[in-house]
Amino acid sequence: MIQDLKTSYGKIFEEALIQDIVQVGTYKEVKAGDLLMEIGSYVKGMPLLVSGVVKILREDKDGNELLLYYLEKGDTCSMTMACCMGQPQSEIRAIAETDAKLIMIPIQKMEEWTRTYRTWRNFVFESYHNRLNEMLNTIDSIAFDNLDDRLINYLNEKARINNNPLVNNTHQEIADDLHSSRVVISRLLKKLENLGKLKLNRNSIEIINL
Amino acid sequence: MIQDLKTSYGKIFEEALIQDIVQVGTYKEVKAGDLLMEIGSYVKGMPLLVSGVVKILREDKDGNELLLYYLEKGDTCSMTMACCMGQPQSEIRAIAETDAKLIMIPIQKMEEWTRTYRTWRNFVFESYHNRLNEMLNTIDSIAFDNLDDRLINYLNEKARINNNPLVNNTHQEIADDLHSSRVVISRLLKKLENLGKLKLNRNSIEIINL
DNA sequence: AAGTGAATGTAACTGATGTTACCCTCGGTT
DNA sequence: AACCGAGGGTAACATCAGTTACATTCACTT
């Protein structure tokens, strides 16, 4: 655990803080697809992502999802921090996009470290700030772009986080993330294929030039 | 200024912090419609809202706006805080919705007070947290609701912040805030009027039961 | 080989929203 | 009184996205 910590957070956290984290944090490995946090559930700890990718989802009244953004190495869940502010229940769902390793910090430490460690304070602020910016991007995308563009962005982002131009998802899964329907996504994907921008296979999509 | 401060922030800030704010803050009164912050502009200070309402807008590539949320007494602009994190330029536009009074804090004080004042630290965290939640609401609204519902919510919110069931806006202004078009808003408003939910006048809308 | 379910392709239709065009009315100005 | 611009009403149409329905293909099981 200490090795993972130093690799991912060694540059931003001071040594004493790293030691503290090792003391109170619990190491956790999760598999792709694992549910890390559910809407309405009580937040027990704050996750520091060491490796892998976690996707953060919002749900509408009918139970349909919408992808908000991804967390990557060095990120944490700002929503979780809310728990320290009298909002114990999660507003979002978190699912491991890939296998991932993370360190869970008991939420009681939040306040204390914010007081005592400058680097922790900065980390938390920066975290909030990054999440606000991601939310802004999400809003831009939903409010200003048509579905074609959102799909293209989605595929590019997916390829980026997995470091692989072959996107291993079904049309249904993509439709869920974009809060659309399978038929619509299939239609748009076919259009993009006809434009030579990608190649469709069963269960995967090969990005050519989006 | 000190009186305004105590009224709006006396319960959450300790006395010493209030004194500090009086020392370095500058008092400012603005008129409804005044531009407080522009996209791409450099952030000079952090505003503490003492009275009135400020609306926060996002803009698309064609220059059309979208209302993100309102700031009210006791709120501050989280986006502004970003300036302390190497993002000097504003991502949003802020316009006084009503006449408003605010206190501008030099951004250099942010770091210092975050270190020294527990109440300031909590205020900043809570601020971020509130803004994240408002962004979530905005996303829900854009992604999950149709325009009818967004319009209804908009009118109710407007009536709430102005404490007046008579909404003094043209259809064009509403269309701008909702990132729609005048014709569409007129159409929906007329439908709501026919349902007896409101009454349309020139330059204003009377909410009856939304 | 036949059966099965998931994934995908596709057509036809619907509904919500945006666009264009033109109208009228109100209030203030010339 | 005549004029004018802003605000608003409305029709006709276009477009995007969602829905329904059904066919096809593939991988895997029986």
Coordinates of C-alpha atoms (C1' of nucleotides) in Angstrom, one line a residue:
Chain A
M1 CA 0.0 0.0 0.0
I2 CA 2.7 2.5 0.9
Q3 CA 4.3 1.9 -2.4
D4 CA 1.1 2.6 -4.3
L5 CA 0.6 5.7 -2.2
K6 CA 4.0 7.0 -3.0
T7 CA 3.7 6.4 -6.7
S8 CA 0.3 8.1 -7.0
Y9 CA 0.4 10.7 -4.3
G10 CA 4.1 11.0 -3.3
K11 CA 4.5 14.2 -5.3
I12 CA 1.6 16.0 -3.7
F13 CA 1.4 14.7 -0.1
E14 CA 4.2 15.3 2.4
E15 CA 5.8 12.4 4.0
A16 CA 4.1 12.8 7.4
L17 CA 0.7 12.7 5.7
I18 CA 1.6 9.6 3.8
Q19 CA 2.5 7.9 7.0
D20 CA -0.9 9.0 8.5
I21 CA -2.7 7.6 5.5
V22 CA -0.9 4.3 5.9
Q23 CA -2.0 4.2 9.5
V24 CA -5.7 4.8 9.1
G25 CA -6.4 4.0 5.5
T26 CA -7.6 0.6 4.3
Y27 CA -6.4 -0.7 1.0
K28 CA -9.1 -2.1 -1.4
E29 CA -9.0 -3.7 -4.8
V30 CA -12.1 -3.8 -6.9
K31 CA -13.1 -5.5 -10.2
A32 CA -14.4 -3.7 -13.2
G33 CA -18.2 -3.4 -12.8
D34 CA -18.1 -3.4 -9.0
L35 CA -20.5 -1.0 -7.4
L36 CA -18.5 1.4 -5.1
M37 CA -21.2 3.7 -4.0
E38 CA -24.9 3.8 -4.4
I39 CA -27.3 6.7 -4.5
G40 CA -28.9 7.2 -1.1
S41 CA -26.3 5.0 0.6
Y42 CA -24.4 6.2 3.6
V43 CA -20.9 7.3 2.9
K44 CA -18.5 5.5 5.1
G45 CA -15.1 6.7 3.8
M46 CA -13.4 8.8 1.3
P47 CA -11.7 7.0 -1.5
L48 CA -8.3 7.9 -2.9
L49 CA -7.9 6.3 -6.3
V50 CA -4.5 4.7 -6.8
S51 CA -5.0 3.0 -10.1
G52 CA -7.9 2.2 -12.5
V53 CA -10.9 4.3 -13.5
V54 CA -14.2 4.8 -11.7
K55 CA -17.3 6.2 -13.4
I56 CA -19.7 8.5 -11.6
L57 CA -23.3 8.3 -12.6
R58 CA -26.5 10.2 -11.9
E59 CA -30.0 8.6 -12.1
D60 CA -33.3 10.0 -13.2
K61 CA -36.7 9.2 -11.6
D62 CA -37.2 6.2 -13.9
G63 CA -33.9 4.6 -13.0
N64 CA -32.1 5.6 -16.2
E65 CA -28.5 6.6 -15.8
L66 CA -26.4 9.4 -17.1
L67 CA -22.6 9.4 -17.0
L68 CA -21.3 12.5 -15.2
Y69 CA -17.5 11.9 -15.4
Y70 CA -14.6 9.6 -14.7
L71 CA -12.2 9.5 -11.8
E72 CA -8.6 8.5 -12.5
K73 CA -5.5 7.9 -10.6
G74 CA -4.9 10.7 -8.1
D75 CA -8.6 11.7 -8.0
T76 CA -11.0 11.4 -5.2
C77 CA -14.8 11.7 -5.0
S78 CA -15.8 15.2 -4.1
M79 CA -19.3 14.1 -3.5
T80 CA -18.0 11.9 -0.7
M81 CA -16.5 15.0 0.9
A82 CA -20.0 16.2 1.3
C83 CA -20.5 13.7 4.0
C84 CA -18.5 15.9 6.3
M85 CA -21.1 18.6 5.8
G86 CA -24.2 17.1 7.1
Q87 CA -25.1 15.3 3.9
P88 CA -24.6 11.7 4.8
Q89 CA -26.3 10.2 1.7
S90 CA -24.6 9.9 -1.6
E91 CA -26.1 11.8 -4.6
I92 CA -24.4 9.7 -7.1
R93 CA -23.5 6.2 -8.1
A94 CA -19.9 5.1 -8.5
I95 CA -18.9 2.0 -10.5
A96 CA -15.5 0.7 -11.3
E97 CA -14.9 1.2 -15.0
T98 CA -11.8 -0.9 -14.9
D99 CA -10.2 -3.0 -12.2
A100 CA -9.0 -0.5 -9.7
K101 CA -7.1 0.0 -6.4
L102 CA -8.1 2.5 -3.9
I103 CA -7.4 3.6 -0.3
M104 CA -10.3 4.4 1.9
I105 CA -9.9 7.2 4.5
P106 CA -12.2 7.4 7.5
I107 CA -14.2 10.6 7.1
Q108 CA -13.3 11.7 10.6
K109 CA -9.8 12.4 9.4
M110 CA -11.0 14.9 6.8
E111 CA -11.5 17.8 9.2
E112 CA -8.3 17.0 11.1
W113 CA -6.0 16.8 8.1
T114 CA -7.6 19.8 6.5
R115 CA -6.4 21.7 9.6
T116 CA -3.0 20.2 9.9
Y117 CA -1.7 19.4 6.4
R118 CA -1.4 22.1 3.9
T119 CA -1.0 19.6 1.1
W120 CA -4.2 17.8 2.1
R121 CA -6.0 21.0 2.1
N122 CA -4.8 21.9 -1.3
F123 CA -5.7 18.4 -2.5
V124 CA -9.2 18.7 -1.3
F125 CA -9.7 22.1 -2.8
E126 CA -8.2 21.1 -6.1
S127 CA -10.4 18.0 -6.1
Y128 CA -13.5 20.1 -5.6
H129 CA -12.3 22.4 -8.3
N130 CA -11.7 19.7 -10.8
R131 CA -15.1 18.1 -10.2
L132 CA -16.8 21.5 -10.7
N133 CA -15.0 21.8 -14.0
E134 CA -16.0 18.3 -15.0
M135 CA -19.6 19.1 -14.2
L136 CA -19.4 22.2 -16.3
N137 CA -18.1 20.1 -19.2
T138 CA -21.0 17.7 -18.7
I139 CA -23.5 20.6 -18.7
D140 CA -22.0 22.0 -21.8
S141 CA -22.2 18.7 -23.5
I142 CA -25.8 18.0 -22.5
A143 CA -27.1 21.5 -23.1
F144 CA -25.2 22.6 -26.1
D145 CA -24.2 19.5 -28.1
N146 CA -26.4 17.2 -30.2
L147 CA -26.2 13.5 -29.6
D148 CA -23.8 12.9 -32.5
D149 CA -21.2 15.1 -30.8
R150 CA -21.8 13.7 -27.4
L151 CA -21.3 10.2 -28.8
I152 CA -18.1 11.2 -30.5
N153 CA -16.8 12.8 -27.3
Y154 CA -17.9 9.7 -25.3
L155 CA -16.0 7.3 -27.5
N156 CA -12.8 9.4 -27.5
E157 CA -12.9 9.8 -23.8
K158 CA -13.5 6.1 -23.4
A159 CA -10.5 5.3 -25.7
R160 CA -8.4 7.7 -23.7
I161 CA -9.1 6.4 -20.2
N162 CA -8.6 2.8 -21.4
N163 CA -5.7 3.7 -23.5
N164 CA -7.1 1.7 -26.3
P165 CA -8.9 2.7 -29.6
L166 CA -11.0 -0.4 -29.3
V167 CA -14.0 0.5 -27.2
N168 CA -15.4 -2.7 -25.7
N169 CA -19.0 -1.8 -25.1
T170 CA -22.4 -2.7 -26.5
H171 CA -24.6 -0.1 -28.0
Q172 CA -27.0 -0.6 -25.1
E173 CA -24.2 0.3 -22.6
I174 CA -23.3 3.4 -24.5
A175 CA -27.0 4.4 -24.7
D176 CA -27.3 4.0 -20.9
D177 CA -24.3 6.2 -20.2
L178 CA -25.6 8.9 -22.5
H179 CA -29.1 8.6 -21.2
S180 CA -30.4 7.7 -24.7
S181 CA -31.8 4.5 -26.3
R182 CA -30.1 1.6 -28.0
V183 CA -31.8 2.2 -31.4
V184 CA -30.7 5.8 -31.5
I185 CA -27.1 5.0 -30.7
S186 CA -27.0 2.1 -33.2
R187 CA -28.3 4.6 -35.8
L188 CA -25.7 7.2 -35.1
L189 CA -22.9 4.7 -34.9
K190 CA -23.8 3.3 -38.3
K191 CA -23.8 6.8 -39.7
L192 CA -20.3 7.3 -38.3
E193 CA -19.2 4.0 -39.7
N194 CA -20.5 5.0 -43.1
L195 CA -18.4 8.2 -42.8
G196 CA -15.3 6.0 -42.2
K197 CA -14.8 7.4 -38.7
L198 CA -15.0 4.0 -37.0
K199 CA -15.6 0.3 -37.5
L200 CA -18.3 -1.6 -35.8
N201 CA -17.8 -5.1 -34.5
R202 CA -20.0 -7.2 -32.2
N203 CA -19.3 -6.0 -28.7
S204 CA -16.7 -3.5 -29.7
I205 CA -16.1 -0.4 -31.7
E206 CA -12.8 0.5 -33.4
I207 CA -12.1 4.2 -33.5
I208 CA -10.5 5.2 -36.7
N209 CA -10.5 9.0 -36.8
L210 CA -13.1 10.8 -34.7
Chain B
M1 CA -20.1 47.3 6.1
I2 CA -19.5 45.7 9.5
Q3 CA -23.2 45.8 10.2
D4 CA -24.0 44.0 6.9
L5 CA -21.3 41.5 7.6
K6 CA -22.6 40.7 11.0
T7 CA -26.2 40.4 9.8
S8 CA -25.3 38.0 6.9
Y9 CA -22.2 36.2 8.3
G10 CA -22.2 36.9 12.0
K11 CA -23.5 33.4 12.8
I12 CA -21.0 31.5 10.8
F13 CA -17.8 33.6 11.1
E14 CA -16.0 34.2 14.3
E15 CA -15.4 37.8 15.5
A16 CA -11.7 37.9 14.6
L17 CA -12.4 36.8 11.1
I18 CA -15.1 39.5 10.7
Q19 CA -12.6 42.0 11.8
D20 CA -10.1 40.8 9.2
I21 CA -12.7 41.0 6.5
V22 CA -13.5 44.5 7.5
Q23 CA -9.8 45.3 7.2
V24 CA -9.1 43.9 3.8
G25 CA -12.5 43.7 2.1
T26 CA -14.0 46.3 -0.1
Y27 CA -17.7 47.1 0.0
K28 CA -19.5 47.2 -3.3
E29 CA -23.1 48.0 -4.3
V30 CA -24.3 46.9 -7.7
K31 CA -27.5 47.5 -9.7
A32 CA -29.7 44.8 -11.2
G33 CA -28.3 43.9 -14.6
D34 CA -24.7 44.8 -13.7
L35 CA -22.1 42.5 -15.0
L36 CA -20.0 41.2 -12.1
M37 CA -17.8 38.7 -13.8
E38 CA -17.2 37.8 -17.5
I39 CA -16.1 34.6 -19.1
G40 CA -12.4 34.6 -19.7
S41 CA -11.9 37.6 -17.5
Y42 CA -9.3 37.5 -14.8
V43 CA -10.6 37.1 -11.3
K44 CA -9.5 39.8 -9.0
G45 CA -11.4 39.0 -5.8
M46 CA -13.8 36.7 -4.2
P47 CA -17.2 38.1 -3.6
L48 CA -19.3 37.6 -0.4
L49 CA -22.9 38.3 -1.1
V50 CA -24.5 40.4 1.6
S51 CA -27.9 41.1 0.0
G52 CA -29.6 40.6 -3.4
V53 CA -29.3 37.9 -5.9
V54 CA -26.7 37.1 -8.5
K55 CA -27.2 34.8 -11.5
I56 CA -24.5 32.6 -12.8
L57 CA -24.5 31.8 -16.5
R58 CA -22.7 29.6 -19.0
E59 CA -22.3 30.4 -22.6
D60 CA -22.2 28.2 -25.7
K61 CA -20.0 28.6 -28.8
D62 CA -22.6 30.8 -30.5
G63 CA -22.9 33.1 -27.6
N64 CA -26.2 31.8 -26.3
E65 CA -26.5 31.6 -22.5
L66 CA -27.7 29.1 -20.0
L67 CA -28.6 29.8 -16.5
L68 CA -26.7 27.6 -14.1
Y69 CA -28.0 28.8 -10.7
Y70 CA -28.5 31.8 -8.4
L71 CA -26.4 33.0 -5.6
E72 CA -28.1 34.6 -2.6
K73 CA -27.2 36.2 0.7
G74 CA -24.5 34.3 2.4
D75 CA -23.3 32.6 -0.8
T76 CA -20.0 33.1 -2.6
C77 CA -18.9 32.1 -6.0
S78 CA -17.1 28.8 -6.0
M79 CA -15.8 29.4 -9.4
T80 CA -13.9 32.3 -8.1
M81 CA -12.1 30.1 -5.7
A82 CA -10.7 28.3 -8.6
C83 CA -8.4 31.3 -9.1
C84 CA -6.4 30.1 -6.2
M85 CA -5.7 27.0 -8.1
G86 CA -3.9 28.2 -11.2
Q87 CA -7.1 28.9 -13.1
P88 CA -7.1 32.6 -13.3
Q89 CA -9.8 33.0 -15.9
S90 CA -13.5 32.7 -15.1
E91 CA -15.5 29.9 -16.7
I92 CA -18.8 31.6 -16.1
R93 CA -20.6 35.0 -16.3
A94 CA -22.1 36.6 -13.2
I95 CA -24.9 39.2 -13.5
A96 CA -26.7 40.9 -10.7
E97 CA -30.3 39.6 -10.8
T98 CA -31.4 42.3 -8.4
D99 CA -29.7 45.2 -6.8
A100 CA -27.1 43.7 -4.5
K101 CA -24.4 44.4 -1.9
L102 CA -21.3 42.5 -1.7
I103 CA -17.9 42.4 -0.1
M104 CA -14.8 41.6 -2.2
I105 CA -12.0 39.7 -0.6
P106 CA -8.5 39.8 -2.2
I107 CA -7.8 36.3 -3.3
Q108 CA -4.4 36.2 -1.5
K109 CA -6.3 36.0 1.8
M110 CA -8.0 32.8 0.8
E111 CA -5.0 30.5 1.5
E112 CA -4.2 32.3 4.7
W113 CA -7.7 32.3 6.2
T114 CA -8.2 28.7 5.2
R115 CA -5.2 27.9 7.3
T116 CA -6.1 30.1 10.3
Y117 CA -9.8 30.2 10.6
R118 CA -11.8 27.1 11.1
T119 CA -15.1 28.8 10.2
W120 CA -13.6 30.2 7.0
R121 CA -12.5 26.7 6.0
N122 CA -15.9 25.3 6.7
F123 CA -17.5 28.2 4.8
V124 CA -15.4 27.5 1.7
F125 CA -16.0 23.8 1.8
E126 CA -19.7 24.3 2.3
S127 CA -19.7 26.7 -0.6
Y128 CA -18.1 24.2 -2.9
H129 CA -20.5 21.6 -1.7
N130 CA -23.5 23.8 -2.3
R131 CA -22.4 24.7 -5.8
L132 CA -21.8 21.1 -6.7
N133 CA -25.3 20.3 -5.6
E134 CA -26.7 23.1 -7.6
M135 CA -24.8 21.9 -10.6
L136 CA -26.3 18.5 -10.1
N137 CA -29.8 20.0 -10.0
T138 CA -29.0 21.9 -13.2
I139 CA -27.8 18.7 -14.9
D140 CA -30.9 16.8 -13.7
S141 CA -33.1 19.5 -15.1
I142 CA -31.4 19.7 -18.5
A143 CA -30.9 16.0 -19.0
F144 CA -34.1 14.6 -17.5
D145 CA -36.8 17.2 -17.7
N146 CA -38.6 18.4 -20.8
L147 CA -38.9 22.1 -21.4
D148 CA -42.3 22.4 -19.9
D149 CA -41.0 21.3 -16.5
R150 CA -37.9 23.4 -16.8
L151 CA -40.0 26.4 -17.5
I152 CA -42.2 25.8 -14.5
N153 CA -39.2 25.3 -12.2
Y154 CA -37.7 28.4 -13.6
L155 CA -40.7 30.5 -12.9
N156 CA -41.1 29.2 -9.4
E157 CA -37.5 29.7 -8.6
K158 CA -37.7 33.2 -10.0
A159 CA -40.7 34.0 -7.9
R160 CA -39.0 32.6 -4.9
I161 CA -35.8 34.6 -5.1
N162 CA -37.7 37.8 -5.8
N163 CA -40.2 37.0 -3.2
N164 CA -42.9 37.9 -5.7
P165 CA -45.3 35.8 -7.7
L166 CA -45.2 38.4 -10.5
V167 CA -42.2 37.5 -12.7
N168 CA -41.0 40.6 -14.5
N169 CA -39.4 39.2 -17.6
T170 CA -40.0 39.1 -21.3
H171 CA -40.3 35.8 -23.0
Q172 CA -37.1 36.5 -24.7
E173 CA -35.2 36.8 -21.4
I174 CA -36.7 33.6 -20.2
A175 CA -35.7 31.9 -23.4
D176 CA -32.2 33.1 -23.0
D177 CA -31.9 31.8 -19.5
L178 CA -33.2 28.4 -20.6
H179 CA -31.1 28.3 -23.7
S180 CA -34.3 28.0 -25.9
S181 CA -36.0 30.4 -28.3
R182 CA -38.6 33.1 -27.8
V183 CA -41.3 31.4 -30.0
V184 CA -41.0 28.1 -28.0
I185 CA -41.3 29.8 -24.6
S186 CA -44.3 31.9 -25.8
R187 CA -45.9 28.7 -27.0
L188 CA -45.4 26.9 -23.7
L189 CA -46.4 29.9 -21.6
K190 CA -49.6 30.2 -23.6
K191 CA -50.3 26.5 -22.9
L192 CA -49.8 27.1 -19.2
E193 CA -52.1 30.1 -19.3
N194 CA -54.8 28.1 -21.0
L195 CA -54.4 25.5 -18.2
G196 CA -55.1 28.4 -15.7
K197 CA -51.6 28.0 -14.1
L198 CA -50.6 31.6 -14.8
K199 CA -51.6 34.9 -16.4
L200 CA -49.6 36.5 -19.1
N201 CA -49.2 40.3 -19.2
R202 CA -46.9 42.4 -21.3
N203 CA -43.4 42.3 -19.6
S204 CA -44.6 40.1 -16.8
I205 CA -46.1 36.8 -15.8
E206 CA -48.4 36.3 -12.9
I207 CA -48.0 32.9 -11.3
I208 CA -51.3 31.4 -10.1
N209 CA -50.6 27.8 -9.3
L210 CA -47.7 26.1 -10.8
Chain C
dA1 C1' -27.8 -29.6 -36.3
dA2 C1' -31.2 -27.2 -33.8
dG3 C1' -32.2 -24.0 -30.3
dT4 C1' -31.5 -19.8 -27.6
dG5 C1' -30.6 -15.3 -26.1
dA6 C1' -27.9 -11.2 -26.7
dA7 C1' -26.4 -7.8 -30.0
dT8 C1' -27.2 -5.3 -33.9
dG9 C1' -29.7 -3.4 -38.3
dT10 C1' -33.5 -1.0 -40.0
dA11 C1' -38.0 1.0 -41.2
dA12 C1' -41.9 3.6 -39.8
dC13 C1' -43.9 6.5 -36.8
dT14 C1' -44.3 10.0 -32.9
dG15 C1' -43.3 13.9 -30.2
dA16 C1' -40.6 17.7 -28.6
dT17 C1' -38.2 21.5 -29.8
dG18 C1' -36.3 24.8 -33.0
dT19 C1' -36.9 27.9 -37.2
dT20 C1' -39.0 31.0 -40.2
dA21 C1' -42.3 34.1 -41.4
dC22 C1' -45.8 37.2 -40.6
dC23 C1' -49.3 39.1 -37.7
dC24 C1' -51.1 42.3 -34.0
dT25 C1' -50.8 45.3 -30.0
dC26 C1' -48.9 48.5 -26.8
dG27 C1' -46.5 52.6 -25.6
dG28 C1' -43.8 56.1 -26.5
dT29 C1' -42.0 59.6 -30.1
dT30 C1' -42.2 62.6 -34.0
Chain D
dA1 C1' -52.5 61.4 -36.0
dA2 C1' -48.8 58.8 -37.9
dC3 C1' -44.8 56.3 -36.9
dC4 C1' -41.9 53.0 -34.8
dG5 C1' -39.8 49.4 -32.1
dA6 C1' -40.4 46.0 -28.5
dG7 C1' -43.2 42.4 -27.0
dG8 C1' -46.0 38.8 -28.0
dG9 C1' -49.3 35.3 -30.8
dT10 C1' -49.5 31.8 -34.1
dA11 C1' -49.0 28.8 -38.3
dA12 C1' -46.2 25.9 -41.0
dC13 C1' -42.4 23.4 -41.4
dA14 C1' -37.8 21.1 -40.3
dT15 C1' -35.1 18.3 -37.5
dC16 C1' -33.5 15.5 -33.9
dA17 C1' -34.3 12.0 -30.8
dG18 C1' -37.2 8.4 -28.8
dT19 C1' -40.4 4.4 -29.6
dT20 C1' -42.2 0.3 -31.6
dA21 C1' -41.7 -3.5 -34.2
dC22 C1' -39.4 -7.0 -36.5
dA23 C1' -35.4 -9.1 -38.9
dT24 C1' -30.8 -10.8 -38.8
dT25 C1' -26.5 -12.4 -37.0
dC26 C1' -23.5 -14.4 -33.8
dA27 C1' -21.8 -17.3 -30.0
dC28 C1' -22.9 -20.7 -27.2
dT29 C1' -25.6 -24.6 -25.5
dT30 C1' -28.2 -28.7 -26.0

